[in-house]
Short mmCIF file of N, CA, C and O in Angstrom, two decimals:
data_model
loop_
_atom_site.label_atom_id
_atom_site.label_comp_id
_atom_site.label_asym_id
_atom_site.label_seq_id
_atom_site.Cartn_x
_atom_site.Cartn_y
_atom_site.Cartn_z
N UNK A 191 114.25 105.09 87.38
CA UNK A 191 113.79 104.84 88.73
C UNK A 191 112.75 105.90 89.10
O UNK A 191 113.11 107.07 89.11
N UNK A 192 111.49 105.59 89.41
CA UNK A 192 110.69 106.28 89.91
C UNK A 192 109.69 105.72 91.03
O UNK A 192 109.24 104.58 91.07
N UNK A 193 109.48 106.67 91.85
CA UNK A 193 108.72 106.21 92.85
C UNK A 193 107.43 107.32 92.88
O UNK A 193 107.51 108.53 92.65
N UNK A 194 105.99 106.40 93.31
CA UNK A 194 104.50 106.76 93.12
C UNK A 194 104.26 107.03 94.15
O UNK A 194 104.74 106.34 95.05
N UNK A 195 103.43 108.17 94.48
CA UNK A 195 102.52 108.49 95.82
C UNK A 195 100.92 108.53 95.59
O UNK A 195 100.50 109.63 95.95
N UNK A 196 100.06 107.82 95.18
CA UNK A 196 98.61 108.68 95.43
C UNK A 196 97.74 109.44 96.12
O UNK A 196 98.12 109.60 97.28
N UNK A 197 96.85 109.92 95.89
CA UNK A 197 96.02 110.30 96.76
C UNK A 197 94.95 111.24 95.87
O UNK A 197 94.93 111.43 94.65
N UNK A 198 93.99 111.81 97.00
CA UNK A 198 92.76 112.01 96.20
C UNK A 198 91.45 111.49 96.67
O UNK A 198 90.53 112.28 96.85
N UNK A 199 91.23 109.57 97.00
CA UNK A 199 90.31 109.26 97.11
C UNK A 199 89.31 109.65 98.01
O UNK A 199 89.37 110.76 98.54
N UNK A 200 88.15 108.68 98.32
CA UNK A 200 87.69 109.22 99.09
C UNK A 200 85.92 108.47 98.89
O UNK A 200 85.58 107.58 98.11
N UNK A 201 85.23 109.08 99.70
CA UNK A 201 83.61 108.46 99.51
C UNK A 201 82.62 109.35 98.45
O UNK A 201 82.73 110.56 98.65
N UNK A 202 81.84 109.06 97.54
CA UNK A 202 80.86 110.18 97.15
C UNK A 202 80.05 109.37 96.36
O UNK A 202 80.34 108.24 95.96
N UNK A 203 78.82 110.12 96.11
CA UNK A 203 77.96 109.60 95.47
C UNK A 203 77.76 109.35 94.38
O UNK A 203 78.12 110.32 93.73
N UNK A 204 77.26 108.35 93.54
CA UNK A 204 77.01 107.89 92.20
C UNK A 204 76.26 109.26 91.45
O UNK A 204 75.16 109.68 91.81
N UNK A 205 76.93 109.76 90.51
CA UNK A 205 76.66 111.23 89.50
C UNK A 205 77.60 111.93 90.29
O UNK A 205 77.35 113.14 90.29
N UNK A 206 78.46 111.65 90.89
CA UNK A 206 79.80 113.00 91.51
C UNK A 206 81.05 112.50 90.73
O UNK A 206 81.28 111.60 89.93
N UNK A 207 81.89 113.66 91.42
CA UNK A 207 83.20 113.24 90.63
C UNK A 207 84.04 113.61 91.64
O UNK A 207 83.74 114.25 92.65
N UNK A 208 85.64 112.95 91.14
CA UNK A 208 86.63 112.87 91.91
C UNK A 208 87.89 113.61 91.39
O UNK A 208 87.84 113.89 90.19
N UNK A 209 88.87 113.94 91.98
CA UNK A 209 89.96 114.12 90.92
C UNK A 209 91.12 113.01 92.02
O UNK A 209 91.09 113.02 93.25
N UNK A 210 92.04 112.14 91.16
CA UNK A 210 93.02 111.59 91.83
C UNK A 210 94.08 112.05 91.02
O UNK A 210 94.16 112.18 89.79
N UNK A 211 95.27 112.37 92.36
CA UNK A 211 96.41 112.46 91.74
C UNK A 211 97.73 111.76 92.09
O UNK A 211 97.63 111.04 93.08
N UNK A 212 98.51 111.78 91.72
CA UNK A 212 99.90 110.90 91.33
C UNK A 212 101.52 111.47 91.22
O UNK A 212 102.13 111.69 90.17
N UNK A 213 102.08 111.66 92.78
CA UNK A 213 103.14 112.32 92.77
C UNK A 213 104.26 111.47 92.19
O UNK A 213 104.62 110.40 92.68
N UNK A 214 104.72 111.94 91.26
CA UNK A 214 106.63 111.02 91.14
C UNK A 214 107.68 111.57 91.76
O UNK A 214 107.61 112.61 92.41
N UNK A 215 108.56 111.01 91.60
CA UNK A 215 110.28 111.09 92.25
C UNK A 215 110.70 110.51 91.41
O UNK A 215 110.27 109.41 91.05
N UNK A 216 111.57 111.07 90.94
CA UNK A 216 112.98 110.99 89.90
C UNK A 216 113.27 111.55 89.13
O UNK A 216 112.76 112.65 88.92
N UNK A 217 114.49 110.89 88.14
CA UNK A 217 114.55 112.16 87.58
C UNK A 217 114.61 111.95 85.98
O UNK A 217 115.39 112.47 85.18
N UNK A 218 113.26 110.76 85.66
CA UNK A 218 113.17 110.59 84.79
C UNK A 218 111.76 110.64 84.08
O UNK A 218 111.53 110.01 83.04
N UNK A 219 110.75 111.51 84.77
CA UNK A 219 109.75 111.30 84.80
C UNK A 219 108.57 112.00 83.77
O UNK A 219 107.38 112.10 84.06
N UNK A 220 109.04 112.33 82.84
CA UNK A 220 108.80 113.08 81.52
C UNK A 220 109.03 111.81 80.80
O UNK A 220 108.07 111.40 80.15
N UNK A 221 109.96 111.19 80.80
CA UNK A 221 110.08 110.20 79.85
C UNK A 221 109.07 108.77 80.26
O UNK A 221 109.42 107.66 79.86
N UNK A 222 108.44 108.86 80.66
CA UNK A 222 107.50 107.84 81.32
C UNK A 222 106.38 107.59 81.25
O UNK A 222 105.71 108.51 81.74
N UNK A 223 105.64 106.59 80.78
CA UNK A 223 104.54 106.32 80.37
C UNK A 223 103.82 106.29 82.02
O UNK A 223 104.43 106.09 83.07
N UNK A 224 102.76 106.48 81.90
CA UNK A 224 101.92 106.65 83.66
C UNK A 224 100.74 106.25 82.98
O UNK A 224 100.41 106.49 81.82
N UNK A 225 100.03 105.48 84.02
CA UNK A 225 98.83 104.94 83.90
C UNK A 225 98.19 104.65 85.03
O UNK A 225 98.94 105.01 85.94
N UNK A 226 97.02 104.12 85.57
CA UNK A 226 96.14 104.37 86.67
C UNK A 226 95.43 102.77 85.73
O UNK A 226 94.94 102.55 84.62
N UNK A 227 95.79 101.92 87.06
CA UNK A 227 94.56 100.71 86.94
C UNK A 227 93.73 100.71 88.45
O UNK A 227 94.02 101.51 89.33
N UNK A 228 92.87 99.89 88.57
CA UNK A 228 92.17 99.84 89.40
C UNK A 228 92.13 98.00 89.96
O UNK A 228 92.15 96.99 89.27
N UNK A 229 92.09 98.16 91.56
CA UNK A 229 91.49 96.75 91.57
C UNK A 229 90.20 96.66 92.72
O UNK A 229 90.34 96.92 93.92
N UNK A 230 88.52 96.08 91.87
CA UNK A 230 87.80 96.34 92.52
C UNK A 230 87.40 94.77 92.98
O UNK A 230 88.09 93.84 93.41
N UNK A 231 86.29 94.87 92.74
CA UNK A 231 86.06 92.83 93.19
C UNK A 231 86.29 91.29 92.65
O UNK A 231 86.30 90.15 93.11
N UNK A 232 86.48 91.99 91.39
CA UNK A 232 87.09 90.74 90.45
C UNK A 232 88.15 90.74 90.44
O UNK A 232 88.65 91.71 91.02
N UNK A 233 88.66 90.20 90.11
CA UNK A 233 90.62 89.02 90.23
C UNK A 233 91.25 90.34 89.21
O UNK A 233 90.69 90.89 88.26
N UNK A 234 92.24 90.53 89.64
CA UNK A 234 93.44 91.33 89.04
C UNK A 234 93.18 92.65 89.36
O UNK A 234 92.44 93.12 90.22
N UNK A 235 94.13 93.36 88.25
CA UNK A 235 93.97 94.70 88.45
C UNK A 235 93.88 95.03 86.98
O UNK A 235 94.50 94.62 86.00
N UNK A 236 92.94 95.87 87.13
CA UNK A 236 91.98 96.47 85.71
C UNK A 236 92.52 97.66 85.02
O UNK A 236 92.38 98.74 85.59
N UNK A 237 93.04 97.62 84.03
CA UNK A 237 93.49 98.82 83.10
C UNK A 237 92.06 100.26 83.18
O UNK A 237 90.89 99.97 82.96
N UNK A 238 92.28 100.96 83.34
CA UNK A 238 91.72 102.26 83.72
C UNK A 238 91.99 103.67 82.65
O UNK A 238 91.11 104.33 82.10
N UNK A 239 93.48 103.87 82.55
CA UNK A 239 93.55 105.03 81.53
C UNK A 239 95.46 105.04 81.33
O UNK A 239 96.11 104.64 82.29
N UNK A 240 95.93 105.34 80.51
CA UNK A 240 97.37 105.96 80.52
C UNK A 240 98.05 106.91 79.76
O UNK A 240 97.64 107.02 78.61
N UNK A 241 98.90 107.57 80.06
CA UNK A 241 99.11 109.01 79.11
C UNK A 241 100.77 108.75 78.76
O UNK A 241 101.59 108.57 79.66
N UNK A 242 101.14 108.77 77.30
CA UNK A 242 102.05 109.20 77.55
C UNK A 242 103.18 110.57 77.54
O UNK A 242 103.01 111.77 77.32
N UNK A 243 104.50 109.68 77.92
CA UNK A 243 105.41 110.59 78.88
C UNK A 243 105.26 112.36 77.85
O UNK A 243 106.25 112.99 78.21
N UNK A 244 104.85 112.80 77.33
CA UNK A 244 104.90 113.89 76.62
C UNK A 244 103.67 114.56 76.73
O UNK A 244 103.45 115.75 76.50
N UNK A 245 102.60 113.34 77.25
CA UNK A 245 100.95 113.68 77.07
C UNK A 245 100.49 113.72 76.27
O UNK A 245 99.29 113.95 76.39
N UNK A 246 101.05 113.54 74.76
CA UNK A 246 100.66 113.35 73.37
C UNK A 246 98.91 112.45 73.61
O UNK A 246 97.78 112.93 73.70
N UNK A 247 99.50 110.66 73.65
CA UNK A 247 99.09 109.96 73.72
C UNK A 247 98.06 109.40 75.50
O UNK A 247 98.31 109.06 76.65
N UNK A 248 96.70 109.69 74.44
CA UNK A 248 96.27 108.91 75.91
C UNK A 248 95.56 107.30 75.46
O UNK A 248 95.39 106.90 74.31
N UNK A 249 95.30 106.68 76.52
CA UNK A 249 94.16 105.39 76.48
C UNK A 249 93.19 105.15 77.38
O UNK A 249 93.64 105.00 78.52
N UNK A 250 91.83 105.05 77.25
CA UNK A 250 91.48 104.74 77.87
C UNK A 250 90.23 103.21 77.72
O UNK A 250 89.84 102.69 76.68
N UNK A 251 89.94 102.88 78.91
CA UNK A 251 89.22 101.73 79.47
C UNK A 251 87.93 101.79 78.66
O UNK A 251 87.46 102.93 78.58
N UNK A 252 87.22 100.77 78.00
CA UNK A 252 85.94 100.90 77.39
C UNK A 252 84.66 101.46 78.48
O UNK A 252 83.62 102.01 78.13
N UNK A 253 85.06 101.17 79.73
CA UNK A 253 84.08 101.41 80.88
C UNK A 253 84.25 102.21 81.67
O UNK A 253 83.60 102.19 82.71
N UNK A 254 85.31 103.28 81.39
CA UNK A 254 85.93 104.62 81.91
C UNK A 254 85.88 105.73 80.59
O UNK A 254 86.28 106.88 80.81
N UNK A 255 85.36 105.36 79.21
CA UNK A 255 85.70 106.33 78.38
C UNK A 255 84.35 106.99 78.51
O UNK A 255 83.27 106.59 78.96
N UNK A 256 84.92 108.65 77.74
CA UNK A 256 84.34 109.94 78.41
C UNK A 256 83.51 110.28 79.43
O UNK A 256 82.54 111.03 79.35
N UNK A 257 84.03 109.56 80.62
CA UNK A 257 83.87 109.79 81.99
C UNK A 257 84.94 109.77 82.78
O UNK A 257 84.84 109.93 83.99
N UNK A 258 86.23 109.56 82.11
CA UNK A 258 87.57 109.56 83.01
C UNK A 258 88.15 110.42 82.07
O UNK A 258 87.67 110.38 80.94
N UNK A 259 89.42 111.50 82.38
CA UNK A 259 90.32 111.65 81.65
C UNK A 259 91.59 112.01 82.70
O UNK A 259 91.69 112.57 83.79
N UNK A 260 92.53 111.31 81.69
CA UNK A 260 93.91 111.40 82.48
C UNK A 260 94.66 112.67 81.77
O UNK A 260 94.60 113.02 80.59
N UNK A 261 95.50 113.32 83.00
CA UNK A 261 96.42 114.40 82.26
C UNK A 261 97.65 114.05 83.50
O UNK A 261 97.64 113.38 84.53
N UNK A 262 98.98 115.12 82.56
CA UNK A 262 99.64 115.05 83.38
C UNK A 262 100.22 116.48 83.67
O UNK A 262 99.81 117.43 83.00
N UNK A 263 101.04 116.63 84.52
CA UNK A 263 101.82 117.88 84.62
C UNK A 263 103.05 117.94 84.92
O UNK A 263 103.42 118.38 86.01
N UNK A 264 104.09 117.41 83.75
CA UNK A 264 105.40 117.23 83.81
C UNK A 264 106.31 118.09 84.55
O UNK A 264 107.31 117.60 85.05
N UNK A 265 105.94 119.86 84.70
CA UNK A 265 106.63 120.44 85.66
C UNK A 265 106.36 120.17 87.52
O UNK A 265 107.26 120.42 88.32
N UNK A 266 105.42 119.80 87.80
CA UNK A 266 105.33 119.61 89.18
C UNK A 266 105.25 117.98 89.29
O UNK A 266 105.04 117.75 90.48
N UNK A 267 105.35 116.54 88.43
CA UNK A 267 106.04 115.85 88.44
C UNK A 267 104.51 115.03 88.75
O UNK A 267 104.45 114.30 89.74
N UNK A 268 103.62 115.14 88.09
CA UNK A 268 102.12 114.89 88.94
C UNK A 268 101.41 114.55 87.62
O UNK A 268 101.33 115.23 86.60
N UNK A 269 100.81 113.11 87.93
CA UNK A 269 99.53 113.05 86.83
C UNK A 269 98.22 112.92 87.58
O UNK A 269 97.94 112.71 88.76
N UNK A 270 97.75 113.06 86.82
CA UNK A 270 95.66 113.09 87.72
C UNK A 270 94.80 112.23 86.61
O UNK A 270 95.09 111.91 85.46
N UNK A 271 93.64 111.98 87.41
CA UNK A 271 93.00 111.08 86.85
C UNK A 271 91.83 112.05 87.62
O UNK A 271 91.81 112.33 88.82
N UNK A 272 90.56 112.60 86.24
CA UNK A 272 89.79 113.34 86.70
C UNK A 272 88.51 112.19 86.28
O UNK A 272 88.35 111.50 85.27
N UNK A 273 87.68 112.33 87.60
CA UNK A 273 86.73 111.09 87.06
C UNK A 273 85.11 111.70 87.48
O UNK A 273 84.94 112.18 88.59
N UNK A 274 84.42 111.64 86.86
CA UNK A 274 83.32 112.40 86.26
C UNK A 274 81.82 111.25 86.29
O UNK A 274 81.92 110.11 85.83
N UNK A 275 80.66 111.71 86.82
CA UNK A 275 79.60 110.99 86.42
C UNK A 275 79.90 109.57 87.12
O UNK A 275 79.35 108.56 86.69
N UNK A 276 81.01 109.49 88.48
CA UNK A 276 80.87 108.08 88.77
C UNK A 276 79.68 107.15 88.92
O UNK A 276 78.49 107.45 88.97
N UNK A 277 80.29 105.86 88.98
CA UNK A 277 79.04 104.96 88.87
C UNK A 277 79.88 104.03 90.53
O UNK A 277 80.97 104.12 91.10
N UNK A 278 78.37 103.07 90.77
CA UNK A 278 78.89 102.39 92.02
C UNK A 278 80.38 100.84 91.90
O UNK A 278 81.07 100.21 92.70
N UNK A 279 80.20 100.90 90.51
CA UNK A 279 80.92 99.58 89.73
C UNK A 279 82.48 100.46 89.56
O UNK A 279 83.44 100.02 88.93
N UNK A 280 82.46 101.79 90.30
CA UNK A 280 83.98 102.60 89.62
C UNK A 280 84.50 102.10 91.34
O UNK A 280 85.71 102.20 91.52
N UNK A 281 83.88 101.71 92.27
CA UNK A 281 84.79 101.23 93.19
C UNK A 281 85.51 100.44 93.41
O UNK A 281 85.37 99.25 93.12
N UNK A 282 86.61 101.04 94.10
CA UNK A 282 88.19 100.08 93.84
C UNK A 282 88.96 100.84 94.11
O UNK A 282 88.81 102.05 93.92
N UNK A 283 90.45 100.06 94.82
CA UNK A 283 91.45 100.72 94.88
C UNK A 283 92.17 101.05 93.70
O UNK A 283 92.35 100.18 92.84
N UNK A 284 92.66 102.37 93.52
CA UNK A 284 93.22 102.69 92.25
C UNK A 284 94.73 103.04 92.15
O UNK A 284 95.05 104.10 92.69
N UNK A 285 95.48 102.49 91.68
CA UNK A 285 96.82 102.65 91.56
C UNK A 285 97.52 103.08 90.21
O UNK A 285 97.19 102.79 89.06
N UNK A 286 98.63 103.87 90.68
CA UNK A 286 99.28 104.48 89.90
C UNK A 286 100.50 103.84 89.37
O UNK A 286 101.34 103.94 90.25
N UNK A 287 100.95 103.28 88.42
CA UNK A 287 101.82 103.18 87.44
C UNK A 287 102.95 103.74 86.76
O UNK A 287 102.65 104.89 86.46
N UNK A 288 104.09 103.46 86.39
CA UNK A 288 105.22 104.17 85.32
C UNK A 288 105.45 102.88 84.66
O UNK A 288 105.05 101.76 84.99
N UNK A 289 106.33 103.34 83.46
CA UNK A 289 106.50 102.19 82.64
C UNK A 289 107.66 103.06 81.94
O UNK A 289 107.72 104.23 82.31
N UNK A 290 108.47 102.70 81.11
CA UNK A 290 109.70 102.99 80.21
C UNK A 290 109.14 102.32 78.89
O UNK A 290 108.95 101.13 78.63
N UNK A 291 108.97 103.24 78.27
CA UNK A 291 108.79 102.59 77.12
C UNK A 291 107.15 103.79 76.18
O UNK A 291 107.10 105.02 76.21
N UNK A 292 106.15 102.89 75.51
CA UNK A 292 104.68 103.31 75.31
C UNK A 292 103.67 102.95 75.90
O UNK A 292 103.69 102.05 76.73
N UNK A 293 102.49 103.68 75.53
CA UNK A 293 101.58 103.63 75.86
C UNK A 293 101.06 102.46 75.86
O UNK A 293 100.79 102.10 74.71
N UNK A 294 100.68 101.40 77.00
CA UNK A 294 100.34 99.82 77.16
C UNK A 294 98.95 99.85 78.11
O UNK A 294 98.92 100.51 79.15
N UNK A 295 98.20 99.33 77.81
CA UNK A 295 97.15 98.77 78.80
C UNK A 295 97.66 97.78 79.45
O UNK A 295 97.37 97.97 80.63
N UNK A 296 98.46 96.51 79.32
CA UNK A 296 99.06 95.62 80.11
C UNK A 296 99.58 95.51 81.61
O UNK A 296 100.78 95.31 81.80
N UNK A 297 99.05 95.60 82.25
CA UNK A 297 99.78 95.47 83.77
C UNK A 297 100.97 95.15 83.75
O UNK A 297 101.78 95.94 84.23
N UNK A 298 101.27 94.31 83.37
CA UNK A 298 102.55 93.23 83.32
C UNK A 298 103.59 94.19 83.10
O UNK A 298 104.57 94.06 83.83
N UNK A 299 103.59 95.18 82.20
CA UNK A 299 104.42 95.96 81.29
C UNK A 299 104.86 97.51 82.59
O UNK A 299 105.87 98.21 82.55
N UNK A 300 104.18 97.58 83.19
CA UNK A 300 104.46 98.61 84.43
C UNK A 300 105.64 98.14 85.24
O UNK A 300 105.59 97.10 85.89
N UNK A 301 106.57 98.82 85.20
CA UNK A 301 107.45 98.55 86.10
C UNK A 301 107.67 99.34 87.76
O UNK A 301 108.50 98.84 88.52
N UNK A 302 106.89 100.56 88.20
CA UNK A 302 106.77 101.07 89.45
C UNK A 302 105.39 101.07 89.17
O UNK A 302 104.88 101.14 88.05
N UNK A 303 104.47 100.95 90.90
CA UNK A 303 103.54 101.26 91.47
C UNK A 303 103.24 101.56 92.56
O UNK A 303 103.63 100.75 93.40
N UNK A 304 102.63 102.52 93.00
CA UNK A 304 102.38 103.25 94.14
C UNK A 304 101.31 102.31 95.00
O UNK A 304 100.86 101.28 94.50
N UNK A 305 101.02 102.67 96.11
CA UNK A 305 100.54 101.86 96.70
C UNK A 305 98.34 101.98 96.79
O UNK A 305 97.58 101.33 97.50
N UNK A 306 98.16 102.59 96.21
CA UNK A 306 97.01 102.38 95.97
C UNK A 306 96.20 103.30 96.72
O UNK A 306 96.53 103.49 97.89
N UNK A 307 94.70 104.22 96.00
CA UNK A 307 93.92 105.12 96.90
C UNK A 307 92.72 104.38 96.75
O UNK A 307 92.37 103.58 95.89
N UNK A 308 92.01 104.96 98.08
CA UNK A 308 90.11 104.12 97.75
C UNK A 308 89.45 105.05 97.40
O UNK A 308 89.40 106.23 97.71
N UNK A 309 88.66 104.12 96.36
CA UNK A 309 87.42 105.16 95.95
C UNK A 309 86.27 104.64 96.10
O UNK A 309 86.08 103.60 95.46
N UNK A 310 85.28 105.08 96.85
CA UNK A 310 83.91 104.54 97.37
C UNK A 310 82.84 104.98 96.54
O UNK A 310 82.67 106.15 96.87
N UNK A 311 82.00 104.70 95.61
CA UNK A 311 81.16 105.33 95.08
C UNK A 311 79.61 104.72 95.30
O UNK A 311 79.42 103.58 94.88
N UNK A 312 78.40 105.49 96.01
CA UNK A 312 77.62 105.11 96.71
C UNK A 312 76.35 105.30 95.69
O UNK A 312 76.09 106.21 94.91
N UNK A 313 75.78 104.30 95.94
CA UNK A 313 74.30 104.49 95.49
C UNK A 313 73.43 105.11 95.56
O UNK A 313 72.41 104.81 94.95
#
């Protein structure tokens, strides 16, 4: 059982960067795969990056790679999503994820999500 908080977002300009982060609750949260999708103007919600529960393993998005990186910080119970060189196409609400299990790009496969931060990225 875990429960997501985000925050972070916010407005800035295309070549800035952001950092978002991702509080948990519980008391299982080392063992947990975390991931960050996004949903901007097209239908669904878009796989973005995920780490897993050890931080070994990361993944990321063909249209977020080496301009996003996800970490986590298992003692204060917090992952971040540091995002770098945005572009105006990175806008969208971005939500945070847990999962039991590995490292998945799949939405479907997330079982908690937080309720979502905005990120505005301006031309």
């Amino acid at each position: 059982q875990v429960q997501l908080l985000e925050s972070g977002g916010g407005l800035v300009q295309a070549g800035g960067s952001l950092r978002l982060s991702c509080a948990a609750s519980g008391r299982t949260f080392s063992s947990e795969t975390m991931g960050w999708f996004r949903r901007g103007t097209g239908p669904g919600r878009e796989f973005v990056a995920a780490v897993s529960g050890s931080g070994g393993s990361t993944s990321y998005a063909d249209s977020v790679k080496d301009r996003f990186t996800i970490s986590r910080d298992n003692a204060k119970n917090t992952i971040y999503l540091q995002m770098n060189s945005l572009k105006p196409e990175d806008t969208a609400v971005y939500y945070c994820a847990a999962r039991v299990g590995g490292v998945t790009y799949t939405y479907l496969h997330y079982d908690f999500w937080g309720q979502g931060t905005q990120v505005t990225v301006s031309s």
